[in-house]
Coordinates of C-alpha atoms and ligand atoms in Angstrom, one line a residue:
M1 CA -249.7 176.7 -198.2
L2 CA -246.9 178.1 -200.4
D3 CA -247.2 180.9 -202.9
M4 CA -244.2 179.7 -205.0
V5 CA -241.9 176.7 -205.2
V6 CA -238.6 176.9 -207.0
R7 CA -237.7 173.3 -208.2
N8 CA -234.3 171.7 -208.6
A9 CA -232.0 174.6 -207.8
T10 CA -228.3 174.6 -207.2
L11 CA -227.3 176.8 -204.4
P12 CA -224.1 178.9 -204.1
D13 CA -222.8 176.6 -201.3
G14 CA -222.9 173.7 -203.8
R15 CA -226.1 171.9 -202.7
K16 CA -227.9 170.5 -205.7
G17 CA -231.5 169.4 -206.4
I18 CA -232.9 171.8 -203.8
D19 CA -236.5 173.1 -203.7
I20 CA -237.3 176.6 -202.2
G21 CA -240.8 177.2 -200.9
V22 CA -242.0 180.8 -200.5
A23 CA -245.1 182.2 -198.7
D24 CA -246.1 185.7 -197.8
G25 CA -242.9 187.1 -199.3
R26 CA -240.6 185.0 -197.2
I27 CA -238.6 181.8 -197.8
R28 CA -240.4 179.1 -195.7
V29 CA -238.5 176.0 -196.6
V30 CA -235.3 175.0 -198.4
D31 CA -235.1 171.3 -198.8
A32 CA -234.3 168.4 -201.2
K33 CA -238.0 167.9 -201.9
V34 CA -240.8 170.3 -201.0
T35 CA -244.2 168.6 -201.3
A36 CA -246.4 171.4 -200.1
P37 CA -249.3 171.9 -202.5
G38 CA -250.3 175.0 -204.3
G39 CA -248.6 178.0 -205.7
R40 CA -246.6 178.8 -208.8
E41 CA -243.8 176.5 -209.8
L42 CA -240.5 177.8 -211.2
D43 CA -238.2 175.1 -212.7
A44 CA -234.6 176.0 -212.0
A45 CA -233.5 172.9 -214.0
G46 CA -230.4 172.4 -211.9
Q47 CA -229.2 176.0 -212.4
L48 CA -227.9 178.4 -209.8
V49 CA -230.2 180.3 -207.5
T50 CA -228.4 183.0 -205.6
P51 CA -229.4 185.7 -203.2
P52 CA -229.7 189.0 -205.1
F53 CA -226.8 191.1 -206.2
V54 CA -225.8 194.0 -203.9
D55 CA -223.9 197.1 -205.0
A56 CA -222.0 198.4 -202.0
H57 CA -220.9 201.6 -203.5
F58 CA -222.6 203.7 -206.2
H59 CA -223.4 207.3 -207.3
L60 CA -227.0 207.4 -208.4
D61 CA -227.0 211.2 -208.6
A62 CA -224.4 211.2 -211.4
T63 CA -225.4 208.0 -213.2
L64 CA -226.4 208.1 -216.9
S65 CA -225.2 211.7 -217.3
Y66 CA -222.3 210.7 -219.6
G67 CA -221.5 213.5 -222.0
L68 CA -223.2 216.2 -219.9
P69 CA -222.0 218.9 -220.4
R70 CA -219.0 217.2 -222.1
V71 CA -217.0 214.0 -221.8
N72 CA -214.0 213.5 -219.5
R73 CA -211.1 213.9 -221.9
S74 CA -208.2 212.8 -219.6
G75 CA -210.2 210.1 -217.9
T76 CA -208.8 211.1 -214.5
L77 CA -210.5 211.3 -211.2
L78 CA -209.7 215.0 -210.9
E79 CA -211.2 215.9 -214.3
G80 CA -214.2 213.8 -213.4
I81 CA -214.7 215.8 -210.2
A82 CA -214.2 219.1 -212.1
L83 CA -216.7 217.9 -214.8
W84 CA -219.3 217.0 -212.1
G85 CA -218.8 220.5 -210.7
E86 CA -219.6 221.9 -214.2
L87 CA -222.8 219.8 -214.4
K88 CA -224.1 220.5 -210.9
P89 CA -225.5 224.0 -211.5
H90 CA -227.5 222.6 -214.4
L91 CA -229.1 219.7 -212.6
T92 CA -232.8 219.6 -212.2
Q93 CA -234.7 217.4 -209.9
E94 CA -236.8 215.9 -212.7
A95 CA -233.7 214.9 -214.7
L96 CA -232.0 213.4 -211.5
V97 CA -235.1 211.4 -210.8
D98 CA -235.5 210.2 -214.4
R99 CA -231.9 209.0 -214.7
A100 CA -231.9 207.3 -211.2
M101 CA -235.2 205.6 -212.0
A102 CA -233.9 204.4 -215.3
Y103 CA -230.8 203.0 -213.6
C104 CA -232.9 201.2 -211.0
D105 CA -234.8 199.5 -213.9
W106 CA -231.4 198.3 -215.2
A107 CA -230.5 197.1 -211.7
V108 CA -233.7 195.0 -211.3
A109 CA -233.2 193.5 -214.7
R110 CA -229.7 192.4 -213.6
G111 CA -230.9 190.9 -210.3
L112 CA -229.3 193.9 -208.4
L113 CA -231.8 194.5 -205.6
A114 CA -229.8 196.6 -203.1
I115 CA -227.6 199.6 -203.7
R116 CA -225.7 201.9 -201.4
S117 CA -225.5 205.2 -203.2
H118 CA -223.5 208.2 -202.2
V119 CA -225.3 211.5 -202.8
D120 CA -223.4 214.8 -203.1
V121 CA -224.4 217.3 -200.5
C122 CA -222.1 220.2 -201.5
D123 CA -224.8 222.0 -203.5
P124 CA -226.7 224.0 -200.9
R125 CA -229.9 223.4 -202.8
L126 CA -229.6 219.7 -201.9
L127 CA -231.5 218.9 -205.1
A128 CA -229.9 215.5 -205.5
V129 CA -230.7 214.6 -201.9
E130 CA -234.4 215.4 -202.4
A131 CA -234.4 213.6 -205.7
L132 CA -232.8 210.4 -204.4
L133 CA -235.0 210.4 -201.2
H134 CA -237.9 210.4 -203.6
V135 CA -236.4 207.6 -205.7
R136 CA -235.7 205.6 -202.5
D137 CA -239.4 205.7 -201.7
R138 CA -240.5 204.9 -205.2
V139 CA -238.3 201.9 -205.7
R140 CA -238.7 200.5 -202.1
P141 CA -241.1 197.7 -203.2
Y142 CA -238.4 196.2 -205.5
L143 CA -235.0 197.6 -204.5
D144 CA -233.3 198.6 -201.2
L145 CA -231.6 201.9 -201.6
Q146 CA -229.3 203.2 -198.9
L147 CA -228.1 206.8 -199.2
V148 CA -224.8 208.2 -198.0
A149 CA -224.4 212.0 -197.4
F150 CA -221.2 212.6 -199.4
P151 CA -219.4 215.9 -199.3
Q152 CA -217.8 215.5 -202.8
D153 CA -215.8 218.8 -202.7
G154 CA -214.6 218.3 -199.1
L155 CA -216.2 218.6 -195.7
L156 CA -213.9 221.5 -194.6
R157 CA -212.7 222.6 -198.1
S158 CA -216.2 223.3 -199.4
P159 CA -217.9 226.2 -197.7
G160 CA -221.1 225.1 -196.0
A161 CA -220.6 221.4 -196.6
Y162 CA -220.9 220.3 -192.9
D163 CA -224.2 222.2 -192.5
N164 CA -225.5 220.8 -195.8
L165 CA -224.5 217.3 -194.7
V166 CA -226.3 217.7 -191.4
R167 CA -229.4 218.9 -193.3
A168 CA -229.2 215.9 -195.6
L169 CA -229.2 213.6 -192.5
D170 CA -232.1 215.5 -191.1
M171 CA -234.0 214.9 -194.3
G172 CA -233.5 211.1 -193.9
V173 CA -230.2 210.2 -195.5
D174 CA -229.0 206.9 -194.0
V175 CA -225.2 207.0 -193.7
V176 CA -222.5 209.6 -193.0
G177 CA -220.0 209.9 -195.8
G178 CA -216.7 211.8 -196.3
I179 CA -213.7 212.3 -198.5
P180 CA -210.6 213.0 -196.2
H181 CA -208.0 212.7 -198.9
F182 CA -209.6 215.6 -200.8
E183 CA -209.4 218.0 -197.9
R184 CA -206.7 220.7 -198.1
T185 CA -204.2 219.1 -195.8
T186 CA -203.6 215.8 -194.1
A187 CA -204.5 217.5 -190.8
E188 CA -207.8 218.7 -192.2
G189 CA -208.5 215.3 -193.6
A190 CA -208.0 213.8 -190.1
E191 CA -210.2 216.5 -188.6
S192 CA -212.9 215.7 -191.2
V193 CA -212.8 212.0 -190.2
R194 CA -213.1 213.0 -186.5
K195 CA -216.0 215.4 -187.1
L196 CA -217.9 212.9 -189.2
C197 CA -217.4 209.9 -186.9
E198 CA -218.6 212.1 -184.0
L199 CA -221.7 213.0 -186.0
A200 CA -222.4 209.4 -186.8
A201 CA -221.9 208.4 -183.1
E202 CA -224.3 211.2 -181.9
R203 CA -227.0 210.0 -184.4
G204 CA -226.4 206.3 -184.2
L205 CA -225.7 206.1 -187.9
P206 CA -223.2 204.0 -190.0
V207 CA -220.2 205.7 -191.7
D208 CA -219.0 205.0 -195.2
M209 CA -216.2 207.3 -196.4
H210 CA -214.4 207.6 -199.7
C211 CA -211.0 207.1 -198.0
D212 CA -207.6 207.4 -199.5
E213 CA -208.8 207.2 -203.1
S214 CA -205.3 208.2 -204.2
D215 CA -202.0 206.7 -205.5
D216 CA -200.2 208.6 -202.7
P217 CA -198.8 206.0 -200.3
H218 CA -198.9 208.7 -197.6
S219 CA -202.6 209.1 -197.8
R220 CA -203.3 207.3 -194.6
H221 CA -206.6 208.5 -193.4
V222 CA -207.8 205.0 -193.0
E223 CA -205.7 204.7 -189.8
V224 CA -207.5 207.8 -188.4
L225 CA -210.8 206.2 -189.4
A226 CA -209.9 203.0 -187.6
C227 CA -208.7 204.9 -184.5
E228 CA -211.9 207.1 -184.4
T229 CA -214.1 204.0 -184.8
Q230 CA -212.5 202.5 -181.7
R231 CA -212.5 205.7 -179.7
L232 CA -216.2 206.3 -180.4
G233 CA -217.3 202.6 -180.1
L234 CA -218.5 202.4 -183.7
Q235 CA -217.1 198.9 -184.3
G236 CA -219.0 197.1 -187.1
R237 CA -220.6 200.3 -188.4
V238 CA -217.8 201.9 -190.3
T239 CA -216.6 201.3 -193.9
G240 CA -213.7 202.6 -195.9
S241 CA -214.5 202.9 -199.6
H242 CA -211.8 202.7 -202.2
L243 CA -208.7 202.6 -200.0
T244 CA -206.6 202.6 -203.1
S245 CA -203.5 204.2 -201.6
M246 CA -203.1 200.9 -199.7
H247 CA -201.9 199.5 -203.1
S248 CA -199.0 201.8 -203.0
M249 CA -198.1 201.7 -199.3
D250 CA -194.9 200.3 -197.8
N251 CA -195.5 196.7 -196.8
Y252 CA -194.2 197.2 -193.3
Y253 CA -196.7 199.9 -192.7
V254 CA -199.5 197.8 -194.1
S255 CA -198.5 195.0 -191.7
K256 CA -199.4 197.4 -188.9
L257 CA -202.5 198.8 -190.6
L258 CA -204.3 195.6 -191.4
P259 CA -204.6 194.4 -187.8
L260 CA -205.6 198.0 -186.8
M261 CA -208.5 197.9 -189.3
A262 CA -209.5 194.4 -188.1
E263 CA -209.5 195.5 -184.4
A264 CA -211.7 198.4 -185.3
G265 CA -214.2 196.1 -187.1
L266 CA -213.9 198.2 -190.3
S267 CA -215.3 197.0 -193.6
A268 CA -213.7 197.8 -196.9
I269 CA -215.3 198.4 -200.3
A270 CA -213.2 198.2 -203.5
N271 CA -214.5 199.4 -206.8
P272 CA -212.6 197.3 -209.3
L273 CA -213.8 198.8 -212.6
I274 CA -213.2 202.4 -211.5
N275 CA -210.0 201.7 -209.5
I276 CA -208.3 200.0 -212.5
T277 CA -209.2 202.9 -214.8
L278 CA -208.6 205.9 -212.5
Q279 CA -205.6 204.9 -210.5
G280 CA -202.0 204.9 -211.8
R281 CA -202.8 207.8 -214.2
H282 CA -199.7 209.7 -213.2
D283 CA -197.5 206.6 -213.7
T284 CA -195.5 205.9 -216.8
Y285 CA -194.3 202.3 -216.4
P286 CA -194.4 200.2 -214.4
K287 CA -198.0 201.3 -213.9
R288 CA -199.8 200.6 -210.7
R289 CA -203.2 198.8 -210.6
G290 CA -204.4 200.9 -207.7
M291 CA -207.1 198.6 -206.3
T292 CA -206.8 198.1 -202.6
R293 CA -205.3 194.9 -201.1
V294 CA -208.3 192.7 -201.3
P295 CA -206.9 189.2 -200.5
E296 CA -204.8 190.7 -197.7
L297 CA -207.7 192.5 -196.1
L298 CA -209.8 189.3 -196.3
A299 CA -207.0 187.3 -194.7
A300 CA -206.8 189.9 -191.9
G301 CA -210.5 189.4 -191.2
V302 CA -211.8 192.6 -192.8
P303 CA -214.9 192.0 -194.9
V304 CA -214.4 193.3 -198.5
A305 CA -217.4 194.1 -200.7
F306 CA -217.2 195.4 -204.3
G307 CA -219.1 198.4 -205.8
H308 CA -219.8 199.5 -209.3
D309 CA -219.2 203.1 -208.3
C310 CA -220.1 204.7 -211.6
V311 CA -222.1 203.9 -214.7
M312 CA -222.0 206.3 -217.7
D313 CA -221.1 209.4 -215.7
P314 CA -218.2 212.0 -215.5
W315 CA -215.8 209.3 -214.2
Y316 CA -216.8 206.2 -216.3
S317 CA -218.4 205.9 -219.7
L318 CA -219.3 202.2 -219.5
G319 CA -221.3 199.8 -217.4
S320 CA -224.8 198.3 -217.3
A321 CA -225.6 197.5 -213.6
D322 CA -223.9 194.1 -214.0
M323 CA -222.3 193.2 -210.7
L324 CA -220.9 190.0 -212.2
E325 CA -218.8 192.3 -214.5
V326 CA -217.6 194.1 -211.3
A327 CA -216.7 190.9 -209.6
A328 CA -215.0 189.5 -212.6
M329 CA -212.8 192.6 -212.9
G330 CA -212.1 192.4 -209.2
L331 CA -210.8 188.9 -209.3
H332 CA -208.6 189.7 -212.3
V333 CA -207.1 192.8 -210.8
A334 CA -206.6 191.1 -207.4
Q335 CA -205.4 187.9 -209.0
M336 CA -208.0 186.0 -207.0
T337 CA -208.2 183.2 -209.5
S338 CA -208.2 180.3 -207.0
Q339 CA -211.6 178.6 -206.4
D340 CA -211.8 180.2 -203.0
G341 CA -210.7 183.6 -204.4
M342 CA -213.4 183.5 -207.2
R343 CA -216.0 182.5 -204.7
A344 CA -214.9 185.4 -202.4
C345 CA -215.4 187.8 -205.4
F346 CA -218.9 186.4 -206.0
A347 CA -219.6 187.0 -202.3
A348 CA -218.3 190.5 -202.6
V349 CA -221.3 191.4 -204.8
T350 CA -223.8 189.2 -202.8
T351 CA -223.4 188.0 -199.2
T352 CA -220.4 190.0 -198.1
A353 CA -221.9 193.2 -199.6
A354 CA -225.2 192.5 -197.8
Q355 CA -223.2 192.1 -194.5
V356 CA -221.3 195.4 -195.1
L357 CA -224.6 197.2 -195.8
G358 CA -226.3 195.5 -192.8
L359 CA -229.2 194.3 -194.9
P360 CA -231.7 192.4 -192.7
D361 CA -233.2 189.1 -193.7
Y362 CA -230.9 188.6 -196.6
G363 CA -230.1 185.1 -197.8
L364 CA -231.4 181.7 -198.8
T365 CA -232.5 180.3 -195.5
P366 CA -236.0 179.9 -194.0
G367 CA -237.2 183.3 -192.6
C368 CA -235.2 185.4 -195.1
R369 CA -237.0 187.6 -197.5
A370 CA -237.9 185.8 -200.7
D371 CA -235.5 187.7 -202.9
F372 CA -233.3 185.7 -205.2
V373 CA -232.1 185.3 -208.8
L374 CA -232.1 182.3 -211.1
L375 CA -228.9 182.4 -213.2
Q376 CA -228.0 180.6 -216.3
A377 CA -225.0 179.0 -214.6
Q378 CA -224.0 175.9 -212.8
D379 CA -222.3 177.6 -209.8
P380 CA -220.9 181.0 -208.8
V381 CA -217.6 180.6 -210.7
D382 CA -219.5 179.6 -213.8
A383 CA -221.7 182.7 -213.3
L384 CA -218.6 184.9 -213.2
R385 CA -217.2 183.2 -216.3
R386 CA -220.3 183.6 -218.4
R387 CA -221.6 186.9 -216.9
A388 CA -224.6 184.7 -216.5
T389 CA -228.0 185.7 -217.8
R390 CA -230.5 186.5 -215.1
L391 CA -233.3 184.1 -216.1
A392 CA -235.6 185.2 -213.3
V393 CA -235.4 187.9 -210.6
V394 CA -237.7 187.4 -207.6
R395 CA -238.5 190.1 -205.0
N396 CA -240.7 189.4 -202.0
G397 CA -241.8 186.1 -203.7
Q398 CA -242.9 187.9 -206.9
I399 CA -241.1 187.6 -210.2
V400 CA -240.0 191.1 -211.1
A401 CA -237.8 190.5 -214.2
T402 CA -237.1 187.7 -216.7
T403 CA -234.6 187.3 -219.5
P404 CA -234.6 184.5 -222.1
P405 CA -231.6 182.2 -221.8
A406 CA -228.6 183.2 -223.9
S407 CA -228.2 180.8 -226.8
T408 CA -226.3 181.1 -230.1
T409 CA -227.1 179.1 -233.2
L410 CA -224.1 177.6 -235.0
H411 CA -224.1 176.9 -238.7
L412 CA -221.2 174.4 -238.8
A413 CA -221.3 170.9 -240.3
D414 CA -221.2 168.1 -237.8
R415 CA -221.4 170.3 -234.8
P416 CA -224.3 171.1 -232.4
S417 CA -226.6 173.8 -233.7
A418 CA -227.1 175.6 -230.3
I419 CA -224.5 176.5 -227.7
D420 CA -224.8 178.5 -224.5
F421 CA -221.2 178.3 -223.4
A422 CA -221.8 175.6 -220.8
P423 CA -219.0 173.1 -220.8
P424 CA -219.8 169.7 -222.3
R425 CA -220.8 167.0 -219.7
S426 CA -218.4 164.2 -220.7
G427 CA -217.9 161.0 -218.8
P428 CA -214.9 159.7 -216.9
G429 CA -211.6 159.9 -218.8
Ligands
FE2_501 FE1 -217.4 206.7 -205.2

């Protein structure tokens, strides 16, 4: 007995005409023709059904605060950090919860059902930690929220940050964060990486650091992160977020660094929308793009996920929880325009991101949780091209969001009246 059958789906791997049978919140069968009786039917009409979108890097404590207490005039990372520092004393738990909950609504509407969010632990009140732990519980039925203890102002540079971070972990935060490039010296940056990796090893937790988010080619904390990962046996549990200095590094050095990262089993997270706007700000021309070396990391065997990082906050004034927008920017900035490249960018906001976050039971195979999204698209590349409408979002076998298909009415003589930006299906020749 099935609770739901999705009919005639196209899957991201290219299989067409597939039915997906769901019972008790799990995918039970994925086959060309599911004949089991009962349950609700959802007609995919040949369109793409994908596992849900995953945002590997976000800041839910700052989101939707754009303009508070003022806008970022220069648009730089450093003014954003200063602005966040101005806002922090005025934060209330109620406002933090309201904004985070509103963003999670946007996320579900966009088929984004898992988010790894950093949470700033430098305010000793830990208001944001309390607020996001509360939000994590509230959204659990429909969204997986992982929290990273993030010492925004520096683990060693900000008084009390280490103790606050430990308290945040004691309260239930899931992942150890860091920001070595923002410490006072390179040596202190390396020391912060060592301390944080040792803390993660003691507690059996993953690590996800903002690492080398800089245009400085000598910002090389990722090599310390790789080294500590191996020393402490943390392989497969450690992620470097941003890694933008790799864009500016000498190629010879990178030829040593990439295998070092792969040996350590590191993962990488790029944040295309933010990296392309915040990096290269001190350049005149030529102006660097700043995003880390995505195709080269992938070729070296390092998984690369994409994150949205920011939406309407001190660092970024735009965004609407659309991971297809993130992936589309990523493929442009990294020039990943081949079919394989575009599919890797789609994976960076779906399957690869789920792998980096260690999400259990994620996917479209029997036994996985029945979480998926019906898109108004023929395949992943078409979804990227059209920023496809999320026709239906399913969580645990229940529909949690629907959006009508995008359609425009044309008023032109001798042309079709309705278009949805699907290419015409013409015959041979
Ligand atoms: Fe970030």
